[in-house]
Amino acid sequence: MSTLFNRRYDASHEEHATSNSKQAIVYLVGAGPGDPGLLTLRGKECLERADFVLYDQLVSPQLLKYAPESAEKMCVRELADSHPDRWPHVHVKLIEEARLGKCVVRLKGGDPLIFGRGGEEAAALREAGIPYEIVPGVTAALAAGAYLEIPLTHRSLASAVAFITGHEHPGKPTSRIDWKMIAAFPGTIVIYMGFSRLNSIIPELILHGKEPGTPAISVSRASTGEQQSVTATLATLDDAIRGAGLTTPALVIIGPVVGLRPVRSWFEERPLLGKRVLITRPRQQAEEFAQRLQELGATPLLLPAIEIRDPADWATADAAMEKLRDASFDWVIFTSVNGVEKFFNRLKARGRDLRDLGATKLAVIGSATADKLRTFHLEPDVVPGESMNSERLLLDLRERIHGKSVLLVTAEQGRESLRLELAAICKLDVAVVYTQVEGVDARSEILNLLRRGEIDCVTLTSPNIARAFLAACDETIIGRLQRGEIHVLSSNSRTSAVVRERGIQKIMESAKPTNESMIGVMLKMYAI
Ligand code: SAH
């Protein structure tokens, strides 16, 4: 009894907490150094309840997916008069949005309080009387240490670490950094933001007695697929950086611990490190693929060529759901992941649930569709054959559905041939549960990357996607695809055929239309 009581008590408590969480508040959240997996759980919780997100330019765009779709997301770059000092505008914006009663997340690179001016933002909020919380993040130095396998402290080599900004010119009389003291610092030195001033910082350190042969390393974009590093000594580092063409954001680590670094760290051994892979499928289906690519070291870039929306009219779906409730169907056939998702969401929105399916048999096209069905705790009765296309499904099904009452759950653009074939052998109803809107966002910066040939591989997973993607490509991009400067990876022959129509002959095709199969092709192609 007392357990029940406790549970009830907890539940009401939670409800209270949730309603409170929507009160005006600003969360200053550290987004980590670049790898989206390094966001803290607390940071994710804050994003999930955000109404407004103001994010730094360096923050991984992938983190924004945790915020509700309805939340406004703004990059600090977009703030008016952003130059030369945009911080007053950041403060004003945070206060303005919070005063509208919103839950505001200020998403900052690395840790908010390490060279991030988070302290100033917090002070402004305090002065304005706005409640706030500070959520720490993994600062760039710590990520660099982990992803390069350099222990910043070490029992016999370094008992202290100093984080220093190289932002200030050492020669400046007003400089707040005493480089003489830094040169004498008995531990590892990490310099943030010092990239362009190394040519004056390093001589200053050496002048004040730092050993020129001290191991040193510079790393740019640590923890991302674009991580690059160059190892040298203090005396040779500046030249080495220039030679390697490192770009910002980058930091420098100086100290004997740098000598402990393996030739290639666990991270640098990832087989797809540095590869930029374009994902063109709908955003809702990109996540798993993107995550897998990321774990292999690649940088996934999202440019959806198709958007999944509600159908213009739910009439066919609603009528079908009425019939389903009366147990009028022998079979329901799902042709896509979206179909499953949208169908059950609609069922729920109508106040119904899985029991309406009763003993109705279920068939699916594609193993991904089967997996999606399983997330609703439903096991398909007909599991797709190897080729995973509708023809194969029909072979498996033909006898079983002959003369039966069948519901086909599909998109507005669903394949006519399948409908006709089914209609010829059974009593067919069709439920249209979503529509696909084709088209690539023409303003996307990714199109410029394609123009410049700065993408390694474009993945295309359906004829519609291929058509919509190719329609957005200008002649420069098409030329690069034709010459094989940007690789095309298609997941099935119908998609490849569409690509070939545009004169692109160099196409890699995966044996199966699955993420794993496509990744297998990339591993063969790129593995180092
Ligand atoms: N608050 C941030 C630092 C902001 S200052 C943090 O805690 O990490 C910006 C500087 O951080 C850059 O100039 C660069 O020196 C460093 N930096 C940020 N992200 C980095 C990354 N992924 N790799 C290397 N340096 C990085």
Coordinates of C-alpha atoms and ligand atoms in Angstrom, one line a residue:
M1 CA 0.0 0.0 0.0
S2 CA 2.7 2.4 1.0
T3 CA 4.5 1.8 -2.3
L4 CA 1.4 2.7 -4.2
F5 CA 1.0 5.8 -2.1
N6 CA 4.6 6.7 -2.7
R7 CA 4.2 6.2 -6.4
R8 CA 1.2 8.5 -6.5
Y9 CA 3.0 11.1 -4.6
D10 CA 6.0 10.9 -7.0
A11 CA 3.7 11.2 -10.0
S12 CA 2.0 14.4 -8.8
H13 CA 5.4 15.7 -7.9
E14 CA 6.7 15.1 -11.4
E15 CA 3.7 16.8 -12.9
H16 CA 4.4 19.8 -10.9
A17 CA 8.0 19.8 -12.0
T18 CA 7.1 19.5 -15.6
S19 CA 4.7 22.4 -15.5
N20 CA 7.3 24.4 -13.7
S21 CA 9.9 23.6 -16.3
K22 CA 8.1 25.7 -18.8
Q23 CA 8.5 28.9 -16.7
A24 CA 10.9 31.5 -18.0
I25 CA 14.4 30.3 -17.5
V26 CA 17.7 30.5 -19.3
Y27 CA 20.0 27.4 -19.5
L28 CA 23.6 28.2 -20.3
V29 CA 24.5 24.8 -21.8
G30 CA 27.9 23.6 -22.8
A31 CA 27.5 21.8 -26.1
G32 CA 31.0 20.2 -26.0
P33 CA 33.8 20.4 -28.6
G34 CA 32.1 19.2 -31.8
D35 CA 31.3 15.5 -31.4
P36 CA 27.5 15.6 -30.7
G37 CA 27.8 12.6 -28.5
L38 CA 29.7 14.7 -25.9
L39 CA 26.7 16.7 -24.9
T40 CA 25.7 16.0 -21.3
L41 CA 22.4 14.3 -20.4
R42 CA 21.4 17.5 -18.6
G43 CA 22.2 19.5 -21.7
K44 CA 19.9 17.3 -23.7
E45 CA 17.1 17.6 -21.2
C46 CA 17.4 21.4 -21.4
L47 CA 17.2 21.3 -25.2
E48 CA 14.2 19.0 -25.1
R49 CA 12.2 21.6 -23.2
A50 CA 13.4 24.7 -25.1
D51 CA 11.2 27.2 -26.7
F52 CA 14.1 29.3 -28.0
V53 CA 17.7 28.2 -28.7
L54 CA 20.5 30.7 -29.3
Y55 CA 23.5 28.7 -30.4
D56 CA 27.2 29.4 -31.2
Q57 CA 28.5 29.0 -34.7
L58 CA 30.9 26.2 -33.6
V59 CA 28.1 24.1 -32.0
S60 CA 27.3 20.8 -33.9
P61 CA 24.1 21.4 -35.8
Q62 CA 23.1 17.9 -35.0
L63 CA 22.4 18.9 -31.4
L64 CA 19.5 21.1 -32.5
K65 CA 17.4 18.0 -33.2
Y66 CA 16.9 17.5 -29.5
A67 CA 15.0 20.8 -29.3
P68 CA 11.3 20.5 -30.2
E69 CA 10.5 21.2 -33.8
S70 CA 8.4 24.2 -32.7
A71 CA 11.3 25.8 -30.9
E72 CA 12.9 28.8 -32.6
K73 CA 16.6 28.2 -33.3
M74 CA 18.9 31.1 -33.9
C75 CA 22.6 31.3 -34.5
V76 CA 24.4 34.2 -32.6
R77 CA 25.7 35.1 -36.1
E78 CA 22.2 36.1 -37.0
L79 CA 21.9 38.7 -34.3
A80 CA 21.9 42.2 -35.7
D81 CA 24.9 44.4 -35.3
S82 CA 26.9 41.4 -34.4
H83 CA 30.2 43.1 -34.9
P84 CA 32.6 44.1 -33.3
D85 CA 31.2 43.0 -29.9
R86 CA 28.0 41.0 -30.2
W87 CA 27.8 40.1 -26.5
P88 CA 25.5 42.9 -25.4
H89 CA 23.1 41.8 -28.1
V90 CA 23.3 38.2 -26.8
H91 CA 22.5 39.4 -23.3
V92 CA 19.6 41.5 -24.6
K93 CA 18.2 38.7 -26.7
L94 CA 18.4 36.1 -23.9
I95 CA 16.6 38.5 -21.5
E96 CA 14.0 39.5 -24.1
E97 CA 13.1 35.9 -24.9
A98 CA 13.0 34.9 -21.2
R99 CA 10.7 37.8 -20.4
L100 CA 8.2 36.4 -22.9
G101 CA 8.0 33.5 -20.6
K102 CA 10.1 31.2 -22.7
C103 CA 12.4 28.4 -21.8
V104 CA 15.6 29.6 -23.4
V105 CA 18.7 27.5 -24.1
R106 CA 21.9 29.3 -24.8
L107 CA 24.0 26.6 -26.4
K108 CA 27.7 27.3 -26.3
G109 CA 30.8 25.6 -27.7
G110 CA 32.8 23.5 -25.2
D111 CA 32.2 24.6 -21.7
P112 CA 30.2 27.9 -21.1
L113 CA 32.7 29.2 -18.6
I114 CA 36.0 28.4 -20.3
F115 CA 36.8 31.3 -22.6
G116 CA 33.1 31.4 -23.5
R117 CA 32.0 34.6 -21.8
G118 CA 29.3 32.5 -20.1
G119 CA 30.1 34.3 -16.9
E120 CA 29.1 37.7 -18.4
E121 CA 25.9 36.2 -19.7
A122 CA 25.1 34.8 -16.3
A123 CA 25.8 38.1 -14.6
A124 CA 23.5 39.9 -17.1
L125 CA 20.7 37.4 -16.3
R126 CA 21.3 37.8 -12.6
E127 CA 21.0 41.5 -12.8
A128 CA 17.8 41.2 -14.9
G129 CA 16.4 38.9 -12.2
I130 CA 16.0 36.0 -14.7
P131 CA 16.4 32.5 -13.3
Y132 CA 19.2 30.5 -15.0
E133 CA 21.2 27.3 -14.7
I134 CA 24.7 26.6 -16.0
V135 CA 25.3 23.2 -17.5
P136 CA 29.0 22.4 -18.0
G137 CA 30.3 20.9 -21.2
V138 CA 33.4 19.1 -22.4
T139 CA 35.9 21.9 -23.1
A140 CA 38.1 21.6 -26.2
A141 CA 41.3 20.9 -24.3
L142 CA 39.9 17.8 -22.7
A143 CA 38.4 16.6 -26.0
A144 CA 41.8 17.1 -27.7
G145 CA 43.5 15.1 -24.9
A146 CA 41.1 12.2 -25.3
Y147 CA 40.8 12.2 -29.1
L148 CA 44.6 12.5 -29.6
E149 CA 45.3 10.1 -26.6
I150 CA 47.4 12.6 -24.8
P151 CA 47.0 12.5 -21.0
L152 CA 47.1 16.2 -20.0
T153 CA 48.4 15.2 -16.6
H154 CA 50.7 12.3 -15.9
R155 CA 52.2 10.9 -12.7
S156 CA 55.8 11.5 -13.8
L157 CA 55.5 14.1 -16.5
A158 CA 52.9 16.7 -15.6
S159 CA 51.2 17.5 -12.3
A160 CA 49.3 20.6 -13.5
V161 CA 47.6 21.9 -16.6
A162 CA 47.1 25.5 -17.6
F163 CA 44.4 26.7 -20.0
I164 CA 45.5 30.0 -21.6
T165 CA 44.0 32.2 -24.2
G166 CA 46.3 33.3 -26.9
H167 CA 43.9 35.9 -28.0
E168 CA 45.9 38.7 -26.5
H169 CA 49.0 39.9 -28.3
P170 CA 52.0 39.2 -26.0
G171 CA 53.6 42.5 -26.9
K172 CA 50.5 44.5 -25.9
P173 CA 51.3 46.6 -22.8
T174 CA 47.8 46.0 -21.5
S175 CA 48.1 42.2 -21.9
R176 CA 46.8 40.4 -18.8
I177 CA 49.0 37.3 -19.5
D178 CA 52.4 37.1 -17.9
W179 CA 54.2 35.0 -20.5
K180 CA 57.3 34.9 -18.3
M181 CA 55.2 33.1 -15.6
I182 CA 53.7 30.8 -18.2
A183 CA 57.1 29.8 -19.5
A184 CA 58.0 28.8 -16.0
F185 CA 54.7 26.9 -15.5
P186 CA 55.5 23.3 -14.3
G187 CA 53.0 21.4 -16.3
T188 CA 51.1 21.0 -19.5
I189 CA 50.1 24.3 -21.3
V190 CA 47.0 24.4 -23.5
I191 CA 46.6 27.5 -25.6
Y192 CA 43.1 28.4 -26.9
M193 CA 42.5 30.9 -29.7
G194 CA 46.2 31.5 -30.2
F195 CA 46.5 30.3 -33.7
S196 CA 47.3 33.5 -35.5
R197 CA 49.5 34.8 -32.7
L198 CA 51.7 31.7 -32.3
N199 CA 54.5 33.5 -34.2
S200 CA 54.8 35.9 -31.3
I201 CA 53.7 33.7 -28.4
I202 CA 56.3 31.0 -29.1
P203 CA 59.3 33.3 -29.2
E204 CA 58.0 34.9 -26.0
L205 CA 57.9 31.5 -24.2
I206 CA 61.4 30.5 -25.5
L207 CA 62.8 33.9 -24.5
H208 CA 61.6 33.3 -21.0
G209 CA 63.3 30.0 -20.7
K210 CA 60.9 27.4 -22.1
E211 CA 62.9 24.6 -23.7
P212 CA 62.7 24.9 -27.5
G213 CA 62.7 21.1 -27.9
T214 CA 59.5 20.7 -25.7
P215 CA 57.0 18.5 -27.5
A216 CA 54.1 20.4 -28.9
I217 CA 51.0 19.7 -31.0
S218 CA 48.3 21.6 -32.6
V219 CA 44.9 20.1 -33.3
S220 CA 42.0 21.6 -35.2
R221 CA 38.4 20.5 -35.0
A222 CA 39.2 18.0 -32.3
S223 CA 36.6 15.3 -31.8
T224 CA 35.0 15.8 -35.2
G225 CA 35.5 13.8 -38.4
E226 CA 37.6 16.7 -39.6
Q227 CA 40.1 16.5 -36.8
Q228 CA 43.6 17.3 -38.0
S229 CA 46.8 17.5 -36.0
V230 CA 50.5 18.2 -36.4
T231 CA 53.2 17.3 -33.9
A232 CA 56.4 19.2 -33.6
T233 CA 58.6 20.8 -31.0
L234 CA 57.9 24.2 -29.5
A235 CA 60.5 25.8 -31.9
T236 CA 59.2 24.1 -35.0
L237 CA 55.4 24.2 -34.3
D238 CA 54.5 27.3 -36.1
D239 CA 56.1 26.2 -39.4
A240 CA 54.7 22.7 -39.1
I241 CA 51.2 24.2 -38.7
R242 CA 51.6 26.3 -41.8
G243 CA 53.0 23.3 -43.7
A244 CA 50.1 21.1 -42.7
G245 CA 47.5 23.8 -43.6
L246 CA 45.6 23.4 -40.3
T247 CA 42.5 25.5 -40.0
T248 CA 40.5 27.0 -37.1
P249 CA 39.2 26.3 -34.5
A250 CA 42.4 24.9 -33.2
L251 CA 44.4 24.8 -30.0
V252 CA 48.0 24.0 -29.0
I253 CA 49.2 21.6 -26.3
I254 CA 52.8 22.1 -25.1
G255 CA 54.6 19.8 -22.7
P256 CA 56.3 16.4 -22.4
V257 CA 53.0 14.5 -22.2
V258 CA 52.6 15.3 -26.0
G259 CA 55.4 12.8 -26.5
L260 CA 53.2 10.0 -25.2
R261 CA 50.8 10.3 -28.1
P262 CA 50.6 7.1 -30.2
V263 CA 51.2 7.5 -34.0
R264 CA 47.4 7.3 -34.5
S265 CA 45.0 7.6 -31.6
W266 CA 41.9 5.3 -31.2
F267 CA 39.9 8.1 -32.9
E268 CA 42.3 8.6 -35.8
E269 CA 42.2 4.9 -36.5
R270 CA 38.5 5.0 -37.5
P271 CA 38.2 3.8 -41.0
L272 CA 36.1 6.6 -42.5
L273 CA 37.9 9.4 -40.7
G274 CA 37.7 12.7 -42.6
K275 CA 35.2 11.4 -45.2
R276 CA 32.2 13.7 -45.8
V277 CA 29.1 11.7 -46.6
L278 CA 25.9 13.3 -47.9
I279 CA 22.6 11.8 -46.7
T280 CA 19.7 12.8 -48.9
R281 CA 16.9 10.7 -47.4
P282 CA 14.2 12.4 -45.3
R283 CA 15.4 13.9 -42.0
Q284 CA 13.3 11.5 -39.9
Q285 CA 15.2 8.5 -41.3
A286 CA 18.7 9.9 -41.4
E287 CA 19.5 9.6 -37.8
E288 CA 20.6 6.0 -37.5
F289 CA 22.7 6.1 -40.7
A290 CA 24.3 9.4 -39.6
Q291 CA 25.2 8.0 -36.2
R292 CA 26.7 4.9 -37.6
L293 CA 28.8 6.9 -40.1
Q294 CA 29.9 9.2 -37.3
E295 CA 31.1 6.2 -35.2
L296 CA 33.2 5.2 -38.1
G297 CA 34.8 8.6 -38.2
A298 CA 32.9 10.1 -41.2
T299 CA 31.2 13.5 -41.1
P300 CA 27.5 12.9 -42.1
L301 CA 25.9 15.9 -43.8
L302 CA 22.1 16.1 -44.2
L303 CA 20.5 17.5 -47.3
P304 CA 17.0 15.9 -47.4
A305 CA 15.7 15.6 -51.0
I306 CA 12.3 14.6 -49.8
E307 CA 10.2 15.8 -46.9
I308 CA 7.6 13.6 -45.3
R309 CA 4.3 15.4 -44.5
D310 CA 0.8 14.5 -43.5
P311 CA -1.4 13.7 -46.5
A312 CA -3.6 16.5 -47.8
D313 CA -6.6 14.5 -46.8
W314 CA -6.9 11.8 -44.1
A315 CA -10.1 10.5 -45.6
T316 CA -8.8 7.1 -47.0
A317 CA -6.9 6.4 -43.8
D318 CA -9.8 7.3 -41.5
A319 CA -12.2 5.2 -43.5
A320 CA -9.7 2.3 -43.4
M321 CA -9.3 2.6 -39.6
E322 CA -13.1 2.4 -39.1
K323 CA -13.1 -0.8 -41.1
L324 CA -10.1 -2.1 -39.2
R325 CA -11.9 -1.7 -35.9
D326 CA -14.7 -3.9 -37.3
A327 CA -12.2 -6.6 -38.1
S328 CA -12.9 -6.1 -41.8
F329 CA -9.4 -6.8 -43.1
D330 CA -7.5 -10.1 -43.3
W331 CA -4.2 -8.4 -44.1
V332 CA -2.5 -5.1 -43.7
I333 CA 0.5 -4.3 -45.9
F334 CA 3.0 -1.6 -45.0
T335 CA 5.3 -0.5 -47.7
S336 CA 7.6 1.9 -45.8
V337 CA 8.9 3.0 -42.4
N338 CA 7.0 6.3 -42.8
G339 CA 3.9 4.4 -43.5
V340 CA 4.1 2.4 -40.3
E341 CA 4.9 5.5 -38.2
K342 CA 2.2 7.7 -39.7
F343 CA -0.4 4.9 -39.6
F344 CA 0.0 4.3 -35.9
N345 CA 0.3 7.9 -35.0
R346 CA -3.0 8.6 -36.8
L347 CA -4.6 5.6 -35.1
K348 CA -3.6 7.0 -31.7
A349 CA -4.7 10.5 -32.6
R350 CA -8.2 9.0 -33.3
G351 CA -8.2 7.7 -29.8
R352 CA -7.7 4.0 -30.8
D353 CA -4.8 1.6 -30.2
L354 CA -3.2 -1.6 -31.4
R355 CA -6.1 -3.8 -30.3
D356 CA -7.9 -2.6 -33.4
L357 CA -5.6 -4.9 -35.4
G358 CA -6.9 -7.9 -33.6
A359 CA -5.9 -11.0 -35.5
T360 CA -5.2 -9.1 -38.8
K361 CA -2.2 -10.4 -40.5
L362 CA 0.7 -8.1 -41.3
A363 CA 3.0 -7.9 -44.3
V364 CA 5.9 -5.5 -44.9
I365 CA 8.1 -4.4 -47.7
G366 CA 11.8 -4.0 -46.6
S367 CA 13.5 -5.1 -43.5
A368 CA 13.6 -1.5 -42.2
T369 CA 9.8 -1.5 -42.4
A370 CA 9.8 -4.8 -40.4
D371 CA 12.0 -3.2 -37.8
K372 CA 9.8 -0.2 -37.5
L373 CA 6.8 -2.4 -37.0
R374 CA 8.6 -4.2 -34.2
T375 CA 9.1 -0.9 -32.4
F376 CA 5.3 -1.0 -32.0
H377 CA 5.6 -4.5 -30.6
L378 CA 4.2 -6.1 -33.7
E379 CA 5.8 -8.9 -35.6
P380 CA 5.2 -9.1 -39.4
D381 CA 3.7 -12.4 -40.6
V382 CA 5.4 -12.1 -43.9
V383 CA 9.1 -11.1 -43.6
P384 CA 10.6 -9.8 -46.8
G385 CA 12.7 -11.9 -49.1
E386 CA 16.3 -10.9 -49.9
S387 CA 15.5 -8.6 -52.7
M388 CA 13.1 -6.6 -50.6
N389 CA 11.0 -5.2 -53.4
S390 CA 7.3 -5.4 -53.9
E391 CA 7.6 -8.1 -56.6
R392 CA 9.2 -10.4 -54.1
L393 CA 6.6 -9.6 -51.5
L394 CA 3.9 -10.4 -53.9
L395 CA 5.4 -13.8 -54.7
D396 CA 5.4 -14.6 -51.0
L397 CA 1.9 -13.2 -50.5
R398 CA 0.1 -14.0 -53.6
E399 CA -1.5 -17.3 -52.5
R400 CA -2.1 -16.2 -49.0
I401 CA -4.0 -13.0 -49.9
H402 CA -5.9 -14.3 -52.9
G403 CA -9.5 -13.2 -52.6
K404 CA -8.9 -11.8 -49.1
S405 CA -9.7 -8.4 -47.8
V406 CA -6.4 -6.4 -47.8
L407 CA -5.5 -2.9 -46.7
L408 CA -2.4 -1.3 -48.3
V409 CA -0.9 1.5 -46.2
T410 CA 1.0 3.8 -48.5
A411 CA 2.1 7.3 -49.6
E412 CA 0.2 9.6 -51.9
Q413 CA 3.0 8.9 -54.4
G414 CA 2.8 5.1 -53.7
R415 CA 3.7 2.9 -56.6
E416 CA 0.7 2.5 -59.0
S417 CA 2.0 -0.9 -60.2
L418 CA 1.7 -2.4 -56.7
R419 CA -1.8 -1.2 -56.3
L420 CA -2.9 -2.6 -59.6
E421 CA -1.2 -6.0 -58.9
L422 CA -2.8 -6.3 -55.5
A423 CA -6.2 -5.1 -56.8
A424 CA -6.1 -7.9 -59.3
I425 CA -5.9 -10.6 -56.8
C426 CA -7.7 -9.4 -53.6
K427 CA -10.3 -7.0 -52.3
L428 CA -8.1 -3.9 -51.9
D429 CA -8.5 -0.8 -49.7
V430 CA -5.8 1.9 -49.8
A431 CA -4.9 4.1 -46.8
V432 CA -2.9 7.2 -47.7
V433 CA -1.1 8.2 -44.6
Y434 CA 1.6 10.6 -45.8
T435 CA 2.8 12.6 -48.7
Q436 CA 6.3 13.1 -50.0
V437 CA 7.3 16.6 -50.9
E438 CA 10.3 16.5 -53.2
G439 CA 12.9 19.2 -53.3
V440 CA 16.3 20.2 -51.8
D441 CA 16.7 23.4 -49.8
A442 CA 18.3 25.6 -52.5
R443 CA 19.8 27.9 -49.8
S444 CA 21.7 25.0 -48.2
E445 CA 25.5 25.7 -47.7
I446 CA 25.9 22.0 -48.6
L447 CA 25.3 22.8 -52.3
N448 CA 28.4 25.0 -52.2
L449 CA 30.4 22.2 -50.7
L450 CA 29.3 20.0 -53.6
R451 CA 30.2 22.7 -56.1
R452 CA 33.7 22.9 -54.6
G453 CA 34.0 19.1 -54.6
E454 CA 34.4 19.1 -50.8
I455 CA 32.1 16.1 -50.3
D456 CA 33.4 12.5 -50.8
C457 CA 30.2 10.6 -51.3
V458 CA 26.5 11.2 -52.0
T459 CA 24.1 8.5 -50.8
L460 CA 20.9 8.0 -52.8
T461 CA 18.3 5.6 -51.5
S462 CA 15.3 5.8 -53.8
P463 CA 14.5 6.9 -57.3
N464 CA 12.4 9.9 -56.0
I465 CA 15.3 11.0 -53.8
A466 CA 17.8 10.7 -56.7
R467 CA 15.5 12.7 -59.0
A468 CA 15.0 15.5 -56.5
F469 CA 18.6 15.6 -55.6
L470 CA 19.8 15.7 -59.2
A471 CA 17.3 18.4 -60.0
A472 CA 19.0 20.7 -57.4
C473 CA 22.5 20.1 -58.9
D474 CA 23.9 22.6 -61.3
E475 CA 26.3 21.7 -64.1
T476 CA 29.4 22.1 -61.9
I477 CA 28.1 19.5 -59.5
I478 CA 26.9 17.2 -62.2
G479 CA 30.3 17.4 -63.8
R480 CA 32.0 16.4 -60.6
L481 CA 29.6 13.5 -60.2
Q482 CA 30.2 12.4 -63.8
R483 CA 34.0 12.6 -63.4
G484 CA 33.8 10.6 -60.2
E485 CA 35.3 13.4 -58.1
I486 CA 32.3 13.0 -55.9
H487 CA 31.3 9.4 -55.5
V488 CA 27.7 8.3 -55.9
L489 CA 26.5 5.4 -53.7
S490 CA 23.0 4.1 -54.6
S491 CA 21.2 1.5 -52.6
N492 CA 19.3 -0.2 -55.4
S493 CA 19.2 -0.6 -59.2
R494 CA 16.1 1.5 -59.8
T495 CA 17.9 4.4 -58.1
S496 CA 21.0 3.8 -60.1
A497 CA 19.0 3.9 -63.3
V498 CA 17.8 7.4 -62.5
V499 CA 21.4 8.5 -61.8
R500 CA 22.6 7.0 -65.1
E501 CA 19.9 9.0 -67.0
R502 CA 21.8 12.2 -66.0
G503 CA 25.0 10.8 -67.7
I504 CA 26.6 9.7 -64.4
Q505 CA 28.1 6.3 -65.1
K506 CA 30.4 5.9 -62.1
I507 CA 28.0 4.6 -59.5
M508 CA 28.6 2.3 -56.6
E509 CA 25.6 0.1 -55.7
S510 CA 25.2 -1.7 -52.4
A511 CA 24.0 -5.3 -52.6
K512 CA 21.1 -4.6 -50.3
P513 CA 19.1 -1.4 -49.6
T514 CA 20.3 -1.3 -46.0
N515 CA 22.5 1.0 -44.0
E516 CA 24.9 -1.8 -43.2
S517 CA 25.2 -2.8 -46.8
M518 CA 25.9 0.8 -47.9
I519 CA 28.4 1.3 -45.2
G520 CA 30.1 -2.0 -46.3
V521 CA 30.7 -0.4 -49.7
M522 CA 32.1 2.7 -48.2
L523 CA 34.5 0.7 -46.0
K524 CA 35.8 -1.2 -49.0
M525 CA 36.2 2.1 -50.9
Y526 CA 37.8 4.3 -48.3
A527 CA 39.2 2.1 -45.5
I528 CA 42.7 3.3 -44.6
Ligands
SAH1 N1 34.1 27.5 -24.5 C1 35.0 26.8 -25.4 C2 36.1 27.7 -26.0 C3 35.7 28.9 -26.7 S1 37.0 29.8 -27.3 C4 35.5 25.5 -24.8 O1 35.3 25.3 -23.7 O2 36.0 24.7 -25.6 C5 37.2 29.1 -28.9 C6 38.5 28.4 -29.0 O3 38.4 27.1 -28.5 C7 39.0 28.2 -30.4 O4 39.7 29.3 -30.9 C8 39.9 27.0 -30.3 O5 41.2 27.4 -29.7 C9 39.2 26.2 -29.2 N2 38.4 25.1 -29.8 C10 37.0 25.1 -29.7 N3 36.6 23.9 -30.3 C11 37.7 23.3 -30.7 C12 38.0 22.0 -31.3 N4 36.9 21.2 -31.6 N5 39.2 21.7 -31.6 C13 40.3 22.5 -31.2 N6 40.1 23.7 -30.7 C14 38.9 24.0 -30.4

